[in-house]
Coordinates of C-alpha atoms in Angstrom, one line a residue:
X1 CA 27.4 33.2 -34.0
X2 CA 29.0 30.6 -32.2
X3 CA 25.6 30.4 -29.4
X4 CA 23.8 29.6 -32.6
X5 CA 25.9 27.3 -33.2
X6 CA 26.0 25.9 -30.0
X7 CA 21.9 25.6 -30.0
X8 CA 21.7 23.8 -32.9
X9 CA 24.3 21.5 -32.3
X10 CA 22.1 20.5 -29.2
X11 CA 18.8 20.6 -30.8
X12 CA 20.6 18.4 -33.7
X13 CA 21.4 16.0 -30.1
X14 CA 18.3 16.5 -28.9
X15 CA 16.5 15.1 -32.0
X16 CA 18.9 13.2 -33.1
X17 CA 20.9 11.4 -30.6
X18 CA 24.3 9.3 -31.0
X19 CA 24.0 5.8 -30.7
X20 CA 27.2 5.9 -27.7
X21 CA 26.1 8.7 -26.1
X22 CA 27.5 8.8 -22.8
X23 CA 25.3 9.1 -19.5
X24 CA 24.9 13.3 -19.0
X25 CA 24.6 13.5 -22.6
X26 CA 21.4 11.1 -22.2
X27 CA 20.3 13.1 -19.4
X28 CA 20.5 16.1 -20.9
X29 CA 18.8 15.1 -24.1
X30 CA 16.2 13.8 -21.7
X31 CA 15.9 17.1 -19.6
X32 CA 15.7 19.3 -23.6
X33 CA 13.1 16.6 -24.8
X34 CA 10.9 17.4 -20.9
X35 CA 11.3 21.3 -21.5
X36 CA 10.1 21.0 -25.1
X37 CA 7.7 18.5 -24.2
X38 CA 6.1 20.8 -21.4
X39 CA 6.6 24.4 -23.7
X40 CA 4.5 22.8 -26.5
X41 CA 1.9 21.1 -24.1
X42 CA 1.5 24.7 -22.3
X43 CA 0.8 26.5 -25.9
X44 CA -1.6 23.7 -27.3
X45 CA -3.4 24.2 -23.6
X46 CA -3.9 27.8 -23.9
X47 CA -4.6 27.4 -27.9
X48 CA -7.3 24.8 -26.3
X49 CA -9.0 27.2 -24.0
X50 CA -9.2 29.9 -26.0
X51 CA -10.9 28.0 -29.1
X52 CA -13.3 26.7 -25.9
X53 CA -14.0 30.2 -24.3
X54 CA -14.7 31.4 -27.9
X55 CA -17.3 29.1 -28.4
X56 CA -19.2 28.5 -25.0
X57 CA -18.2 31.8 -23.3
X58 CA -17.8 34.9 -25.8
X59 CA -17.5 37.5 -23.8
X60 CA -14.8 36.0 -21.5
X61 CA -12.8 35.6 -24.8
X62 CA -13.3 38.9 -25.9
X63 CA -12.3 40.2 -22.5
X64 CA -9.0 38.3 -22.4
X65 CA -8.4 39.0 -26.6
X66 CA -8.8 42.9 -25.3
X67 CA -6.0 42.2 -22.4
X68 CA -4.0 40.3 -25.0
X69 CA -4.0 43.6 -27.2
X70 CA -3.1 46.2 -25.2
X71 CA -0.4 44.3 -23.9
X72 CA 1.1 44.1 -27.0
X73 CA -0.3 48.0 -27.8
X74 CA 1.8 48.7 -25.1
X75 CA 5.0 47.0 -26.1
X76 CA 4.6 48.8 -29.8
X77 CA 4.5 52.1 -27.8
X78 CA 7.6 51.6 -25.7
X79 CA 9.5 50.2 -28.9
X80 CA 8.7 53.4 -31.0
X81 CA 9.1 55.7 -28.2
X82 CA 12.8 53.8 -27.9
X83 CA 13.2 54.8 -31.4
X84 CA 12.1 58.4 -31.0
X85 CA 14.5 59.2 -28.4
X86 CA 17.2 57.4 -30.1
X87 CA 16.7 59.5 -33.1
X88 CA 16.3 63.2 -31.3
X89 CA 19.9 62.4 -29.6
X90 CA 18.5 60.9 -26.1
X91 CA 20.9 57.8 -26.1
X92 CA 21.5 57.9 -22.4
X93 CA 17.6 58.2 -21.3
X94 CA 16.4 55.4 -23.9
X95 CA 19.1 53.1 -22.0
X96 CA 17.6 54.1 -18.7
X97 CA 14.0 53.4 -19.7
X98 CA 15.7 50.0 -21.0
X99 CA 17.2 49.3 -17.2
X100 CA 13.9 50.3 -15.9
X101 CA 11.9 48.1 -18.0
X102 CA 14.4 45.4 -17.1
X103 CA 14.4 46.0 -13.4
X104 CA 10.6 45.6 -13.5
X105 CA 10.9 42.3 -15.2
X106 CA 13.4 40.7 -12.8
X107 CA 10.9 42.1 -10.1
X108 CA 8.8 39.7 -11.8
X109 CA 10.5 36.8 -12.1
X110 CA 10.7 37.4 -8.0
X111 CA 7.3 37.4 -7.9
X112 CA 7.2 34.2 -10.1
X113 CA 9.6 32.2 -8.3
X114 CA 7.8 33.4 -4.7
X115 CA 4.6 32.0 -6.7
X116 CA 6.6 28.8 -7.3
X117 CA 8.1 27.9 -3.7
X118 CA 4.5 28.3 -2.5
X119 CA 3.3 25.8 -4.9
X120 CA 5.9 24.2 -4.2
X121 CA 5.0 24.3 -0.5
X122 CA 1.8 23.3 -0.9
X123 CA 2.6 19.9 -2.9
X124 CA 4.5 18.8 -0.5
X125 CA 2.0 20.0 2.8
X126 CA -0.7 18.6 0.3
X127 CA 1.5 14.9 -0.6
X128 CA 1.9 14.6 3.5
X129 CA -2.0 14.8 4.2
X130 CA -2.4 12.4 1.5
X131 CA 0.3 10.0 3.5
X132 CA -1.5 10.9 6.8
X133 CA -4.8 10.1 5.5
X134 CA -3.7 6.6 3.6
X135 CA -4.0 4.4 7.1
X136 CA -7.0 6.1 8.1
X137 CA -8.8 5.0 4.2
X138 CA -7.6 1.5 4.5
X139 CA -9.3 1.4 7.8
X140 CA -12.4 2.7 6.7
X141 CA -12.3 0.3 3.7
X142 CA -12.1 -2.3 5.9
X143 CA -14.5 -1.3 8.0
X144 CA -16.9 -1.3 5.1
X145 CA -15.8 -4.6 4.3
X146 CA -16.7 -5.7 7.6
X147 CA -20.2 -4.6 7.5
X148 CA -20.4 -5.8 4.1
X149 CA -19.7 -9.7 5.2
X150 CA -21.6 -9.5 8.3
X151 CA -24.8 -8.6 6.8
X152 CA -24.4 -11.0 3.8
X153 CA -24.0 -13.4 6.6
X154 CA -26.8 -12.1 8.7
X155 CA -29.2 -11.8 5.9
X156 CA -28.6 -15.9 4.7
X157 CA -29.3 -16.6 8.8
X158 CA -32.4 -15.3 8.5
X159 CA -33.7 -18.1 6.6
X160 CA -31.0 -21.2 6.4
X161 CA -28.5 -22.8 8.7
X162 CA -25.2 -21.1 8.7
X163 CA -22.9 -23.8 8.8
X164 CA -22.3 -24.9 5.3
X165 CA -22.1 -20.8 4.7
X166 CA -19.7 -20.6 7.7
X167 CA -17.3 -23.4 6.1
X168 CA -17.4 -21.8 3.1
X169 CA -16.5 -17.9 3.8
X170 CA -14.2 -19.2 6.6
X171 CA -12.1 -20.7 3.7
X172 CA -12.5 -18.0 1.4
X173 CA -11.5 -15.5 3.7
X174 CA -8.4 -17.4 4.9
X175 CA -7.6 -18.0 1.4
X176 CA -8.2 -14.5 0.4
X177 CA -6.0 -12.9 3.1
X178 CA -3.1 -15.2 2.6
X179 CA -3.0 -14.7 -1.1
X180 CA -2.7 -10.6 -0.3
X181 CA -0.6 -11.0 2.6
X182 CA 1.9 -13.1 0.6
X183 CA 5.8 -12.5 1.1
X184 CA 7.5 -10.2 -2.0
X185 CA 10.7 -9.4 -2.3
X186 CA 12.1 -6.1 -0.8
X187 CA 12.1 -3.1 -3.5
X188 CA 15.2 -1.7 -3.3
X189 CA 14.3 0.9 -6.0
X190 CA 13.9 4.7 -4.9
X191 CA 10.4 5.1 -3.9
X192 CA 8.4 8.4 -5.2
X193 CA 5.5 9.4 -3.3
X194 CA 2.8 7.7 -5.0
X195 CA 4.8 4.6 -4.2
X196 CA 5.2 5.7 -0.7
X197 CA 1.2 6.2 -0.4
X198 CA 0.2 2.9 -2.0
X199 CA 2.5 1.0 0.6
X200 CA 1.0 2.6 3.7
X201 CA -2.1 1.7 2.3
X202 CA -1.3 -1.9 1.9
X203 CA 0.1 -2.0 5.3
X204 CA -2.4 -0.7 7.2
X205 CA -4.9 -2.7 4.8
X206 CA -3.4 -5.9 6.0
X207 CA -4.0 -4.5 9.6
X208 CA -7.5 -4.1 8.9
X209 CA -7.9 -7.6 7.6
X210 CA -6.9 -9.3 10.8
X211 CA -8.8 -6.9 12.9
X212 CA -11.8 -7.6 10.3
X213 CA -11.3 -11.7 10.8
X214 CA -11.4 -11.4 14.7
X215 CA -14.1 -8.8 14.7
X216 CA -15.8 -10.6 11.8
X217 CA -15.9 -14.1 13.8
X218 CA -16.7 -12.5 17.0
X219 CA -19.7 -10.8 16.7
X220 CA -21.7 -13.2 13.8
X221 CA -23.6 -14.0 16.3
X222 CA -24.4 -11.1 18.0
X223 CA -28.1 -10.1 18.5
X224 CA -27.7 -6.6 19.5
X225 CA -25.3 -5.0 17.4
X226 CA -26.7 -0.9 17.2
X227 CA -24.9 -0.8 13.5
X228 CA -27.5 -3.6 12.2
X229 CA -31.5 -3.3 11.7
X230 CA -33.6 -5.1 13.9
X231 CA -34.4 -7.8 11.1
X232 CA -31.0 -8.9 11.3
X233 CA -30.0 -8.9 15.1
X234 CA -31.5 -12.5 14.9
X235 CA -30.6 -16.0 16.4
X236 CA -28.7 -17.8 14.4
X237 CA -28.8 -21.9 13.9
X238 CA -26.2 -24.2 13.0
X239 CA -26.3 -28.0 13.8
X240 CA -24.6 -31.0 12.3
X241 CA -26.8 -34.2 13.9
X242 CA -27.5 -33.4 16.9
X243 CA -24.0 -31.4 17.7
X244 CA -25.5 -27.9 18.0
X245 CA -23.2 -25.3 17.1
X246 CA -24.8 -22.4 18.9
X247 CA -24.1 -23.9 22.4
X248 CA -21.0 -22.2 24.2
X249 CA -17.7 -24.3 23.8
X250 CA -17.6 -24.6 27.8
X251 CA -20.9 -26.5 27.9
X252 CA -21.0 -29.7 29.5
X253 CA -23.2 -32.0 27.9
X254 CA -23.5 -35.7 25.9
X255 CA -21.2 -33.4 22.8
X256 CA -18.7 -32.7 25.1
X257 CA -16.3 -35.2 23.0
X258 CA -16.9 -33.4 20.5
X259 CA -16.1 -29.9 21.6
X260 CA -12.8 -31.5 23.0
X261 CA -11.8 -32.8 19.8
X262 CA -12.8 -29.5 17.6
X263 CA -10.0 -27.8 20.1
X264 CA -7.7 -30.1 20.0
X265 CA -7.7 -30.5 16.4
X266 CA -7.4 -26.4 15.7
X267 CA -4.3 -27.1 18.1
X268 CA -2.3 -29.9 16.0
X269 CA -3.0 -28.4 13.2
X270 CA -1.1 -24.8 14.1
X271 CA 1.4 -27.3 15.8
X272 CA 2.0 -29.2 12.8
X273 CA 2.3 -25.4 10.5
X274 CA 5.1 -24.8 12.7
X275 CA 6.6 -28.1 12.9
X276 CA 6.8 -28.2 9.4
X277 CA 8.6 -24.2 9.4
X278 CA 10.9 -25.1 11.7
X279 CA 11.7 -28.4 9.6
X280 CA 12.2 -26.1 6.7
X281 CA 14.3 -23.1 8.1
X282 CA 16.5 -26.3 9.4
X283 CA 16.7 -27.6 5.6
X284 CA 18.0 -24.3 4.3
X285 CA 20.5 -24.0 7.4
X286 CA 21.7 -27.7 6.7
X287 CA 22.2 -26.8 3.4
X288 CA 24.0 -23.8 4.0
X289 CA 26.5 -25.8 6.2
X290 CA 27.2 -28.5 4.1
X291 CA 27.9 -26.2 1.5
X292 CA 30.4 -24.2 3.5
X293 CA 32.1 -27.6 5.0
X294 CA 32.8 -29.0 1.2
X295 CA 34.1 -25.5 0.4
X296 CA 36.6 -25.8 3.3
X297 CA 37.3 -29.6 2.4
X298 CA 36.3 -30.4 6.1
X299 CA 34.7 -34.0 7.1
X300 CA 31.6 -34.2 8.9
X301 CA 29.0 -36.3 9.9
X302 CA 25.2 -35.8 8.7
X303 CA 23.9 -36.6 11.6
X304 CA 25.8 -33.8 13.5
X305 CA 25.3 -31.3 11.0
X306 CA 21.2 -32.1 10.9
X307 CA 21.1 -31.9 14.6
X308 CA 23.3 -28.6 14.5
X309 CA 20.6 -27.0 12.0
X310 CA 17.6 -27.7 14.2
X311 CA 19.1 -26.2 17.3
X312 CA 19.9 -22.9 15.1
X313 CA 16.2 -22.9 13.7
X314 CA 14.6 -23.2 16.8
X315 CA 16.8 -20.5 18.2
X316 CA 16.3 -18.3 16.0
X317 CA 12.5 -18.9 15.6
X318 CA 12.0 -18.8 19.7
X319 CA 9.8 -15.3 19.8
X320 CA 7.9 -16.4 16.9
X321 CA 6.8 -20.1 18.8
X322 CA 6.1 -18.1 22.0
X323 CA 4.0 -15.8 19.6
X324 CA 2.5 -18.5 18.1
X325 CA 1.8 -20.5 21.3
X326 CA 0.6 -17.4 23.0
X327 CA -1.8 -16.3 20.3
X328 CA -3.8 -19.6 20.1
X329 CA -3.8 -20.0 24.1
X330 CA -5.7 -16.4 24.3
X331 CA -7.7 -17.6 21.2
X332 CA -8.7 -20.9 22.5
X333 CA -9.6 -19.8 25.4
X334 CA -11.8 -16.9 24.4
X335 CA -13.8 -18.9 21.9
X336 CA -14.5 -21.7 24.4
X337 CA -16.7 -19.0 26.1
X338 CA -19.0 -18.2 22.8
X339 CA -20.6 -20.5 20.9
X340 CA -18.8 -23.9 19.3
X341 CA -19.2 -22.4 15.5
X342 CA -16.5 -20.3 16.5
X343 CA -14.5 -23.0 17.4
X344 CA -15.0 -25.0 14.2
X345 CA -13.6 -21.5 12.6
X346 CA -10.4 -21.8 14.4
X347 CA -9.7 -25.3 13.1
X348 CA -11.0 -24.2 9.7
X349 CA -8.7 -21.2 9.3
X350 CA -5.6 -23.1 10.5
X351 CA -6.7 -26.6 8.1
X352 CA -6.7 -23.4 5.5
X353 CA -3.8 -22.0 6.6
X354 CA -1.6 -25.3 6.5
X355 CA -3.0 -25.7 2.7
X356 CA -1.8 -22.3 2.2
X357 CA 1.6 -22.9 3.5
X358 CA 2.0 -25.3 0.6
X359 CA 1.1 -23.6 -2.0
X360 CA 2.9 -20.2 -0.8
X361 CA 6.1 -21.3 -0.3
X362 CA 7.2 -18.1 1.3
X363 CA 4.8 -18.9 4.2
X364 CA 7.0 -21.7 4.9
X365 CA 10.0 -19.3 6.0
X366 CA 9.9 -18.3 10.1
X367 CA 10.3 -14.8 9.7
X368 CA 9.6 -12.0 12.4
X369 CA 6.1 -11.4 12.4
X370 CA 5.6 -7.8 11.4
X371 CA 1.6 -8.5 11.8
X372 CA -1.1 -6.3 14.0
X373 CA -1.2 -9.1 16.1
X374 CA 2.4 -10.1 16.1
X375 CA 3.1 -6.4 17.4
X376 CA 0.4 -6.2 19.9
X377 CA 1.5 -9.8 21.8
X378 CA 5.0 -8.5 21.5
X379 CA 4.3 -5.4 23.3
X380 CA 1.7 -6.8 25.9
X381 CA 3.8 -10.1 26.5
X382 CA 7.6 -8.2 25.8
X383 CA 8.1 -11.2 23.9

């Protein structure tokens, strides 16, 4: 009487729960409202298949219906044969038979809960492949991103000059990958798998984007790619004037000026980006002084406290410069050796870049690169 009692008090909770219910009470209301939830999905599933097997698949129905029935056949004997021992004065062996059957049903519940822990098992072997696997698809998307851009850009070659088409997707691209590369604040939150997966995936995705940039850049003009049909291992033209753009950045000629000046300019312009970080990390750490000084009453003068916050910002930002200035020397210098469109790219990206940098303000914060690239110079240059 009183676990009746007991069970409908809870399924009176359950459906109706207090407005001040503490925390375990929510919880278990939650965990009653899953179970039922679950119990009354299964039997509207089954329901479900059987009205389907009945009407695309008869005799599978009638083969299961026939199962069905002599299961309960079954149970009907053993309760009456219960009965008849009872009544001929075999108490003792009806209560054996009773262990017996019981006995047989815990065996089963074994059998169940082995059936569950290799499930069990095999979610979680199955959720690591699909971890393991998550770097290896955001790769291969990239790669088909890749392919995608470079014959879009080999196929409008064929017939035009590239370097209105090169301004363009140089700027797109820039702007593309700085909008998904964008700082976001950390998610302290607990992470479930799904979670876990989609952040692999958007780490190694950003990977992929830098190594699809370089690659991208360095092989546009390529003539004997083996991935490409012949049609579109073709020489490409791009000229402004008389400034051609095909012409390696080392050539010596009457455009020399020019060349000099496309470098140069790529150069202040990534020199300016960082200027302007280091300007602003030295803002935040002025601020942050000034603030603590008044709190302590102490005098100061501005000019000390300004000169104290960009000697802090510039130590603190010193791998990130030698990063930075190592990066563009190996860039520089590689792209002098290939054509001068490549070149104009360089000062394109970081005239894009510097744009970016305002409208992003959390590009403006000189933070350890956690980049492809940041990782690689670190490593090769133990910066």
């Amino acid at each position: 009487m009183e676990d009746s009692a007991s069970a409908a008090k809870l399924v009176e909770e359950v459906l109706n729960p207090p407005k001040d219910e503490t925390p375990k009470q929510k919880k278990r209301r939650r965990g009653c409202q899953k179970y039922v939830f679950w119990a009354v999905f299964a039997l509207v599933a089954v329901i479900a298949l059987l009205v389907f097997l009945a009407t695309f698949a008869p005799s599978v129905f009638l083969v299961i219906i026939n199962i069905i029935w002599l299961f309960l056949l079954g149970i009907v004997v053993i309760f009456l044969l219960l009965g008849v021992l009872v009544m001929v004065g075999l108490k003792e062996e009806a209560q054996n038979l009773i262990n017996v059957m019981l006995e047989g049903s815990l065996n089963l519940i074994e059998v169940a809960d082995f059936f569950k822990e290799a499930l069990n098992t095999f979610q979680r072997y199955l959720k690591e492949l699909f971890l393991f696997i998550m770097p290896i698809f955001a790769f291969s998307v990239g790669t088909l991103l890749y392919l995608a851009l470079l014959i879009a850009y080999k196929s409008y070659g064929r017939e035009h000059d590239v370097f209105w088409f090169t301004v363009v997707i140089t700027i797109v691209m820039i702007f593309a990958v700085s909008v998904f590369n964008r700082p976001k604040k950390p998610d302290n939150k607990p992470k479930n798998w799904i979670k876990e997966a989609q952040e692999k995936f958007t780490k190694s995705f950003k990977d992929s984007l830098e190594i699809i940039i370089f690659i991208f850049f360095l092989t546009i003009d390529r003539t004997d790619l083996f991935f490409l049909p012949a049609e579109l291992n073709i020489e490409l033209h791009a000229q402004v004037g008389d400034y051609n753009l095909m012409k390696p950045g080392i050539t010596i000629d009457s455009n020399i000026g020019i060349t000099i000046s496309l470098v140069m300019a790529a150069i202040m312009i990534e020199i300016i980006r960082n200027i302007i970080r280091l300007s602003y990390q030295a803002y935040i750490n002025y601020k942050i002084a000034t603030k603590i000084l008044d709190e302590r009453n102490k005098d100061y003068r501005t000019a000390d406290v300004i000169k104290l916050a960009l000697r802090q910002s510039v130590k603190t930002s010193q791998d990130e410069l030698m990063k930075f200035i190592t990066f563009t020397t190996i860039l520089i210098s590689v792209f002098l050796l290939f054509p001068r469109l490549k070149l104009l790219t360089v000062g394109l990206a970081s005239l894009t870049s510097l744009f970016m940098d305002f409208i992003i303000s959390g590009r403006l914060k000189m933070e350890k690169g956690d980049d492809l690239i940041s990782r690689i110079i670190s490593k090769v240059f133990r910066l």
